[in-house]
């Protein structure tokens, strides 16, 4: 018992004269999702992907109309067609249906790949901007605002708007003058 008491007395004595010197900790939080979607470059990327999607959608709709027209023609004429002609038309309609499904799947993969390429390219630039900003402004730590990770933050530590402005500034500068 005396040893424990002595330990706490010594610990208390040491703590009395010990003054920790903490460096100022500057923390920031950035919402990368907002930067990607609200920046000018992000809006351009969304428009580019949307026009690509619209173009592909028109192609799919044209193929769908062609299949529908063939089905309607087949339904009108199937009573007078021979067994071989009916079978041939049915196979053609099925083949075109499978082609349509494959084309739709290919377009979806192509769009996803394009979206990933654009996102990765933008994220690389954004991270570089964040690193430069953090060093220039003396931040010790910058966290990505993610729903599952950050439960609470104040507006004072949210630097998303600053990063969006810096990203817009960097991407609006002509490529040759960076």
Coordinates of N, CA and C in Angstrom, one line a residue:
X1 N 0.8 -1.2 0.0 CA 0.0 0.0 0.0 C 0.9 1.3 0.0
X2 N 2.0 1.2 0.8 CA 2.9 2.4 0.8 C 3.5 2.6 -0.5
X3 N 3.8 1.5 -1.2 CA 4.5 1.6 -2.5 C 3.5 2.3 -3.5
X4 N 2.2 2.0 -3.5 CA 1.3 2.6 -4.4 C 1.1 4.1 -4.1
X5 N 1.0 4.4 -2.8 CA 0.9 5.8 -2.4 C 2.1 6.6 -2.8
X6 N 3.3 6.0 -2.6 CA 4.6 6.6 -3.0 C 4.6 6.8 -4.5
X7 N 4.1 5.9 -5.3 CA 4.1 6.0 -6.7 C 3.3 7.2 -7.2
X8 N 2.1 7.3 -6.6 CA 1.2 8.4 -7.0 C 1.7 9.7 -6.5
X9 N 2.4 9.8 -5.4 CA 3.0 11.0 -5.0 C 4.1 11.5 -5.9
X10 N 4.9 10.5 -6.3 CA 6.0 10.9 -7.3 C 5.4 11.3 -8.6
X11 N 4.4 10.5 -9.1 CA 3.7 10.8 -10.3 C 3.1 12.3 -10.3
X12 N 2.4 12.6 -9.2 CA 1.9 13.9 -9.0 C 2.9 15.0 -9.0
X13 N 4.1 14.7 -8.3 CA 5.2 15.7 -8.3 C 5.7 15.9 -9.7
X14 N 5.9 14.9 -10.5 CA 6.4 15.0 -11.9 C 5.4 15.8 -12.7
X15 N 4.1 15.5 -12.6 CA 3.0 16.1 -13.4 C 2.9 17.6 -13.1
X16 N 3.3 18.0 -11.8 CA 3.2 19.4 -11.5 C 4.2 20.2 -12.3
X17 N 5.4 19.7 -12.5 CA 6.4 20.4 -13.2 C 6.4 20.1 -14.7
X18 N 5.7 19.1 -15.1 CA 5.6 18.8 -16.6 C 4.6 19.5 -17.3
X19 N 5.0 20.3 -18.3 CA 4.0 21.0 -19.1 C 4.2 20.6 -20.5
X20 N 3.3 19.9 -21.0 CA 3.5 19.4 -22.4 C 3.4 20.6 -23.4
X21 N 4.2 20.5 -24.4 CA 4.1 21.6 -25.4 C 3.5 21.0 -26.7
X22 N 2.3 21.2 -26.9 CA 1.6 20.7 -28.1 C 1.7 21.7 -29.2
X23 N 2.1 21.1 -30.4 CA 2.1 22.0 -31.5 C 0.6 22.2 -32.0
X24 N 0.3 23.3 -32.6 CA -1.0 23.6 -33.0 C -1.4 22.6 -34.0
X25 N -2.5 21.9 -33.8 CA -3.0 20.9 -34.7 C -4.1 21.5 -35.6
X26 N -3.8 21.6 -36.9 CA -4.8 22.2 -37.8 C -5.4 21.1 -38.6
X27 N -6.7 20.9 -38.5 CA -7.4 19.8 -39.2 C -8.4 20.3 -40.2
X28 N -8.5 19.7 -41.3 CA -9.5 20.0 -42.3 C -10.2 18.8 -42.8
X29 N -11.4 19.0 -43.3 CA -12.2 18.0 -43.9 C -12.6 18.4 -45.3
X30 N -12.5 17.5 -46.2 CA -12.9 17.8 -47.6 C -13.9 16.7 -48.1
X31 N -14.9 17.1 -48.7 CA -15.9 16.2 -49.3 C -15.6 16.0 -50.8
X32 N -14.9 14.9 -51.1 CA -14.4 14.6 -52.5 C -15.6 14.5 -53.4
X33 N -16.7 13.9 -52.9 CA -17.9 13.7 -53.8 C -18.4 15.1 -54.2
X34 N -18.4 16.0 -53.3 CA -18.9 17.4 -53.7 C -17.9 18.0 -54.7
X35 N -16.6 17.8 -54.5 CA -15.6 18.4 -55.4 C -15.8 17.9 -56.8
X36 N -16.0 16.5 -56.8 CA -16.2 15.9 -58.1 C -17.4 16.4 -58.9
X37 N -18.5 16.6 -58.1 CA -19.8 16.9 -58.7 C -20.1 18.4 -58.9
X38 N -19.5 19.3 -58.0 CA -19.8 20.7 -58.1 C -18.7 21.5 -58.8
X39 N -17.6 20.9 -59.1 CA -16.5 21.7 -59.8 C -16.9 21.8 -61.2
X40 N -16.3 22.8 -61.9 CA -16.6 23.0 -63.4 C -16.2 21.7 -64.2
X41 N -15.0 21.2 -63.8 CA -14.5 20.0 -64.5 C -15.4 18.8 -64.3
X42 N -16.0 18.7 -63.1 CA -16.9 17.6 -62.8 C -18.2 17.8 -63.6
X43 N -18.7 19.0 -63.7 CA -19.9 19.3 -64.4 C -19.7 18.9 -65.9
X44 N -18.5 19.3 -66.4 CA -18.2 19.0 -67.8 C -18.2 17.4 -68.0
X45 N -17.6 16.7 -67.1 CA -17.5 15.3 -67.1 C -18.9 14.7 -67.1
X46 N -19.7 15.2 -66.2 CA -21.1 14.7 -66.2 C -21.8 14.9 -67.5
X47 N -21.7 16.1 -68.1 CA -22.3 16.4 -69.4 C -21.7 15.5 -70.5
X48 N -20.4 15.2 -70.5 CA -19.8 14.3 -71.5 C -20.4 12.9 -71.3
X49 N -20.5 12.4 -70.1 CA -21.0 11.1 -69.9 C -22.5 11.0 -70.3
X50 N -23.2 12.1 -70.0 CA -24.7 12.1 -70.3 C -24.9 12.1 -71.8
X51 N -24.1 12.9 -72.5 CA -24.2 12.9 -74.0 C -23.8 11.5 -74.6
X52 N -22.8 10.9 -74.0 CA -22.4 9.5 -74.4 C -23.6 8.6 -74.1
X53 N -24.2 8.7 -73.0 CA -25.3 7.8 -72.6 C -26.5 8.0 -73.5
X54 N -26.8 9.3 -73.8 CA -27.9 9.6 -74.7 C -27.7 9.0 -76.1
X55 N -26.5 9.2 -76.6 CA -26.2 8.6 -77.9 C -26.3 7.1 -78.0
X56 N -25.8 6.4 -76.9 CA -26.0 5.0 -76.8 C -27.4 4.6 -76.7
X57 N -28.2 5.4 -75.9 CA -29.6 5.1 -75.7 C -30.4 5.1 -77.0
X58 N -30.1 6.1 -77.8 CA -30.7 6.3 -79.1 C -30.5 5.0 -80.0
X59 N -29.2 4.6 -80.0 CA -28.9 3.4 -80.8 C -29.7 2.2 -80.3
X60 N -29.7 2.0 -79.0 CA -30.5 0.9 -78.4 C -32.0 1.0 -78.8
X61 N -32.5 2.2 -78.7 CA -33.9 2.4 -79.0 C -34.2 2.1 -80.5
X62 N -33.3 2.4 -81.4 CA -33.5 2.1 -82.8 C -33.5 0.6 -83.0
X63 N -32.5 -0.1 -82.4 CA -32.5 -1.5 -82.5 C -33.8 -2.2 -81.9
X64 N -34.2 -1.6 -80.8 CA -35.5 -2.1 -80.2 C -36.7 -1.9 -81.1
X65 N -36.7 -0.8 -81.8 CA -37.8 -0.5 -82.7 C -37.7 -1.5 -83.9
X66 N -36.5 -1.8 -84.4 CA -36.4 -2.7 -85.5 C -36.9 -4.1 -85.1
X67 N -36.5 -4.5 -83.9 CA -37.0 -5.8 -83.4 C -38.5 -5.8 -83.3
X68 N -39.1 -4.7 -82.8 CA -40.5 -4.6 -82.6 C -41.2 -4.7 -83.9
X69 N -40.7 -4.0 -84.9 CA -41.3 -4.0 -86.3 C -41.2 -5.4 -86.9
X70 N -40.1 -6.1 -86.7 CA -40.0 -7.5 -87.2 C -41.0 -8.4 -86.5
X71 N -41.2 -8.2 -85.2 CA -42.2 -9.0 -84.5 C -43.6 -8.8 -85.0
X72 N -43.9 -7.5 -85.2 CA -45.3 -7.2 -85.7 C -45.5 -7.7 -87.1
X73 N -44.5 -7.6 -87.9 CA -44.6 -8.2 -89.3 C -44.8 -9.7 -89.2
X74 N -44.0 -10.3 -88.3 CA -44.0 -11.8 -88.2 C -45.4 -12.2 -87.6
X75 N -45.9 -11.5 -86.7 CA -47.2 -11.8 -86.1 C -48.3 -11.7 -87.2
X76 N -48.2 -10.7 -88.1 CA -49.3 -10.6 -89.1 C -49.2 -11.7 -90.2
X77 N -47.9 -12.1 -90.4 CA -47.7 -13.1 -91.5 C -47.5 -14.5 -91.1
X78 N -47.4 -14.8 -89.8 CA -47.0 -16.2 -89.4 C -48.1 -17.2 -89.8
X79 N -49.3 -16.8 -90.0 CA -50.3 -17.8 -90.4 C -50.1 -18.3 -91.8
X80 N -49.6 -17.4 -92.7 CA -49.4 -17.8 -94.1 C -48.0 -18.2 -94.4
X81 N -47.0 -18.1 -93.4 CA -45.6 -18.5 -93.7 C -45.5 -20.0 -93.5
X82 N -44.5 -20.5 -94.3 CA -44.2 -22.0 -94.1 C -43.5 -22.2 -92.8
X83 N -43.4 -23.4 -92.4 CA -42.8 -23.8 -91.1 C -41.3 -23.3 -91.1
X84 N -40.6 -23.5 -92.2 CA -39.2 -23.1 -92.3 C -39.1 -21.5 -92.2
X85 N -40.0 -20.8 -92.9 CA -39.9 -19.4 -92.9 C -40.3 -18.8 -91.5
X86 N -41.2 -19.5 -90.8 CA -41.6 -19.1 -89.5 C -40.4 -19.3 -88.5
X87 N -39.8 -20.4 -88.6 CA -38.6 -20.7 -87.8 C -37.5 -19.7 -88.0
X88 N -37.3 -19.4 -89.3 CA -36.2 -18.5 -89.7 C -36.5 -17.1 -89.1
X89 N -37.7 -16.6 -89.2 CA -38.1 -15.3 -88.6 C -37.9 -15.3 -87.1
X90 N -38.4 -16.4 -86.5 CA -38.3 -16.5 -85.0 C -36.8 -16.4 -84.6
X91 N -36.0 -17.2 -85.3 CA -34.5 -17.2 -85.0 C -33.9 -15.8 -85.2
X92 N -34.3 -15.1 -86.3 CA -33.8 -13.8 -86.5 C -34.2 -12.8 -85.4
X93 N -35.4 -12.9 -85.0 CA -35.9 -12.0 -83.9 C -35.2 -12.3 -82.6
X94 N -35.0 -13.6 -82.3 CA -34.2 -14.0 -81.1 C -32.8 -13.5 -81.2
X95 N -32.1 -13.7 -82.4 CA -30.8 -13.3 -82.6 C -30.6 -11.8 -82.4
X96 N -31.5 -11.0 -82.9 CA -31.5 -9.5 -82.8 C -31.7 -9.2 -81.3
X97 N -32.6 -9.9 -80.6 CA -32.8 -9.6 -79.2 C -31.5 -9.8 -78.4
X98 N -30.8 -11.0 -78.7 CA -29.6 -11.2 -78.0 C -28.5 -10.2 -78.3
X99 N -28.5 -9.8 -79.6 CA -27.5 -8.7 -80.0 C -27.8 -7.4 -79.2
X100 N -29.1 -7.1 -79.1 CA -29.5 -5.9 -78.3 C -29.0 -6.0 -76.9
X101 N -29.2 -7.1 -76.2 CA -28.8 -7.3 -74.9 C -27.3 -7.2 -74.7
X102 N -26.6 -7.8 -75.7 CA -25.1 -7.7 -75.6 C -24.6 -6.3 -75.9
X103 N -25.3 -5.6 -76.8 CA -24.9 -4.2 -77.1 C -25.1 -3.3 -75.8
X104 N -26.3 -3.5 -75.2 CA -26.6 -2.8 -74.0 C -25.6 -3.0 -72.9
X105 N -25.2 -4.3 -72.7 CA -24.2 -4.6 -71.7 C -22.9 -4.0 -72.1
X106 N -22.5 -4.1 -73.3 CA -21.2 -3.5 -73.8 C -21.2 -2.0 -73.5
X107 N -22.3 -1.3 -73.8 CA -22.4 0.1 -73.6 C -22.3 0.4 -72.1
X108 N -22.9 -0.4 -71.3 CA -22.9 -0.1 -69.9 C -21.4 -0.3 -69.4
X109 N -20.7 -1.3 -69.8 CA -19.3 -1.5 -69.4 C -18.5 -0.3 -69.9
X110 N -18.7 0.1 -71.2 CA -18.0 1.2 -71.7 C -18.2 2.5 -71.0
X111 N -19.4 2.8 -70.6 CA -19.7 4.0 -69.8 C -19.1 3.9 -68.4
X112 N -19.2 2.8 -67.8 CA -18.6 2.6 -66.5 C -17.1 2.8 -66.5
X113 N -16.5 2.3 -67.6 CA -15.0 2.4 -67.7 C -14.6 3.9 -68.0
X114 N -15.4 4.6 -68.8 CA -15.1 6.0 -69.1 C -15.3 6.8 -67.8
X115 N -16.4 6.5 -67.0 CA -16.6 7.2 -65.8 C -15.5 7.0 -64.8
X116 N -15.0 5.8 -64.7 CA -13.9 5.5 -63.8 C -12.6 6.2 -64.2
X117 N -12.3 6.2 -65.5 CA -11.2 6.9 -66.0 C -11.2 8.4 -65.7
X118 N -12.4 9.0 -65.9 CA -12.5 10.5 -65.7 C -12.4 10.7 -64.2
X119 N -13.0 9.9 -63.4 CA -13.0 10.1 -61.9 C -11.6 9.9 -61.4
X120 N -10.9 8.9 -61.8 CA -9.5 8.7 -61.3 C -8.6 9.8 -61.7
X121 N -8.8 10.3 -62.9 CA -7.9 11.4 -63.4 C -8.2 12.7 -62.5
X122 N -9.5 12.9 -62.3 CA -9.8 14.1 -61.5 C -9.4 14.0 -60.1
X123 N -9.6 12.8 -59.5 CA -9.1 12.5 -58.1 C -7.6 12.7 -57.9
X124 N -6.9 12.3 -58.9 CA -5.4 12.5 -58.9 C -5.1 14.0 -58.8
X125 N -5.7 14.8 -59.6 CA -5.5 16.3 -59.6 C -6.0 16.9 -58.3
X126 N -7.1 16.4 -57.8 CA -7.7 17.0 -56.6 C -6.8 16.7 -55.4
X127 N -6.3 15.5 -55.3 CA -5.4 15.1 -54.2 C -4.2 15.9 -54.2
X128 N -3.6 16.2 -55.4 CA -2.5 17.0 -55.5 C -2.8 18.4 -55.0
X129 N -3.9 19.0 -55.4 CA -4.3 20.3 -55.0 C -4.5 20.3 -53.4
X130 N -5.1 19.3 -52.9 CA -5.3 19.2 -51.4 C -3.9 19.2 -50.7
X131 N -3.0 18.4 -51.2 CA -1.6 18.3 -50.6 C -0.9 19.7 -50.7
X132 N -1.0 20.3 -51.8 CA -0.4 21.6 -51.9 C -1.1 22.6 -51.0
X133 N -2.4 22.6 -50.9 CA -3.1 23.5 -50.0 C -2.8 23.2 -48.6
X134 N -2.7 22.0 -48.2 CA -2.4 21.6 -46.8 C -1.0 22.1 -46.4
X135 N 0.0 22.0 -47.3 CA 1.3 22.4 -47.0 C 1.4 23.9 -46.9
X136 N 0.7 24.6 -47.8 CA 0.7 26.1 -47.9 C 0.0 26.7 -46.7
X137 N -1.1 26.1 -46.3 CA -1.9 26.6 -45.2 C -1.5 26.0 -43.8
X138 N -0.6 25.1 -43.8 CA -0.1 24.6 -42.5 C -1.1 23.6 -41.8
X139 N -1.8 22.8 -42.6 CA -2.6 21.8 -42.0 C -1.8 20.6 -41.6
X140 N -2.2 20.0 -40.4 CA -1.5 18.8 -39.9 C -2.2 17.6 -40.5
X141 N -3.5 17.7 -40.7 CA -4.3 16.6 -41.1 C -5.5 17.0 -41.9
X142 N -5.7 16.4 -43.0 CA -7.0 16.6 -43.8 C -7.6 15.2 -44.0
X143 N -8.9 15.2 -43.6 CA -9.7 13.9 -43.7 C -10.7 14.0 -44.9
X144 N -11.0 12.9 -45.5 CA -12.0 12.9 -46.5 C -13.4 12.7 -45.7
X145 N -14.3 13.5 -46.1 CA -15.6 13.4 -45.4 C -16.3 12.3 -46.1
X146 N -16.6 11.3 -45.3 CA -17.3 10.1 -45.7 C -18.3 9.8 -44.7
X147 N -19.5 9.4 -45.2 CA -20.6 9.1 -44.3 C -20.3 8.1 -43.2
X148 N -19.6 7.1 -43.5 CA -19.3 6.1 -42.5 C -18.2 6.4 -41.6
X149 N -17.4 7.3 -42.0 CA -16.2 7.6 -41.2 C -16.3 8.8 -40.3
X150 N -16.8 9.9 -40.8 CA -16.8 11.2 -40.0 C -18.3 11.4 -39.6
X151 N -18.4 11.4 -38.3 CA -19.8 11.5 -37.7 C -20.2 12.9 -37.6
X152 N -19.2 13.8 -37.2 CA -19.5 15.2 -37.0 C -18.3 16.0 -37.4
X153 N -18.6 17.2 -37.9 CA -17.6 18.2 -38.2 C -18.3 19.6 -38.2
X154 N -17.5 20.6 -38.0 CA -18.0 21.9 -38.0 C -17.7 22.6 -39.4
X155 N -18.4 23.6 -39.7 CA -18.1 24.3 -40.9 C -16.7 24.9 -41.0
X156 N -16.2 25.2 -39.8 CA -14.8 25.8 -39.8 C -13.7 24.9 -40.3
X157 N -13.9 23.6 -40.2 CA -12.9 22.7 -40.6 C -13.1 22.2 -42.0
X158 N -14.3 22.4 -42.6 CA -14.7 21.9 -43.9 C -14.0 22.9 -45.0
X159 N -13.1 22.3 -45.7 CA -12.4 23.1 -46.7 C -12.8 22.8 -48.1
X160 N -14.0 22.1 -48.3 CA -14.4 21.6 -49.6 C -14.6 22.8 -50.6
X161 N -15.2 23.9 -50.1 CA -15.4 25.0 -51.0 C -14.1 25.6 -51.5
X162 N -13.1 25.6 -50.6 CA -11.8 26.2 -51.0 C -11.1 25.2 -52.1
X163 N -11.3 23.9 -51.9 CA -10.7 23.0 -52.8 C -11.4 23.0 -54.2
X164 N -12.7 23.2 -54.2 CA -13.5 23.4 -55.4 C -13.0 24.6 -56.2
X165 N -12.8 25.7 -55.4 CA -12.3 26.9 -56.1 C -10.9 26.7 -56.7
X166 N -10.0 26.1 -55.9 CA -8.7 25.9 -56.4 C -8.7 24.9 -57.6
X167 N -9.5 23.9 -57.6 CA -9.6 22.9 -58.7 C -10.2 23.6 -59.9
X168 N -11.2 24.5 -59.7 CA -11.8 25.3 -60.9 C -10.7 26.2 -61.5
X169 N -10.0 26.8 -60.6 CA -8.9 27.7 -61.0 C -7.8 26.9 -61.8
X170 N -7.4 25.8 -61.3 CA -6.4 25.0 -62.0 C -6.9 24.4 -63.3
X171 N -8.1 23.9 -63.4 CA -8.6 23.3 -64.6 C -9.1 24.3 -65.6
X172 N -9.4 25.6 -65.2 CA -9.8 26.6 -66.2 C -8.6 27.2 -66.9
X173 N -7.4 27.1 -66.2 CA -6.2 27.6 -66.9 C -5.9 26.8 -68.1
X174 N -5.6 27.4 -69.2 CA -5.2 26.6 -70.4 C -4.1 25.7 -70.1
X175 N -4.1 24.5 -70.7 CA -3.1 23.4 -70.4 C -1.7 23.9 -70.6
X176 N -1.4 24.7 -71.6 CA -0.1 25.2 -71.9 C 0.5 26.2 -70.9
X177 N -0.4 26.8 -70.1 CA 0.0 27.9 -69.2 C 0.0 27.5 -67.7
X178 N -0.1 26.2 -67.4 CA -0.1 25.7 -66.0 C 1.1 26.1 -65.3

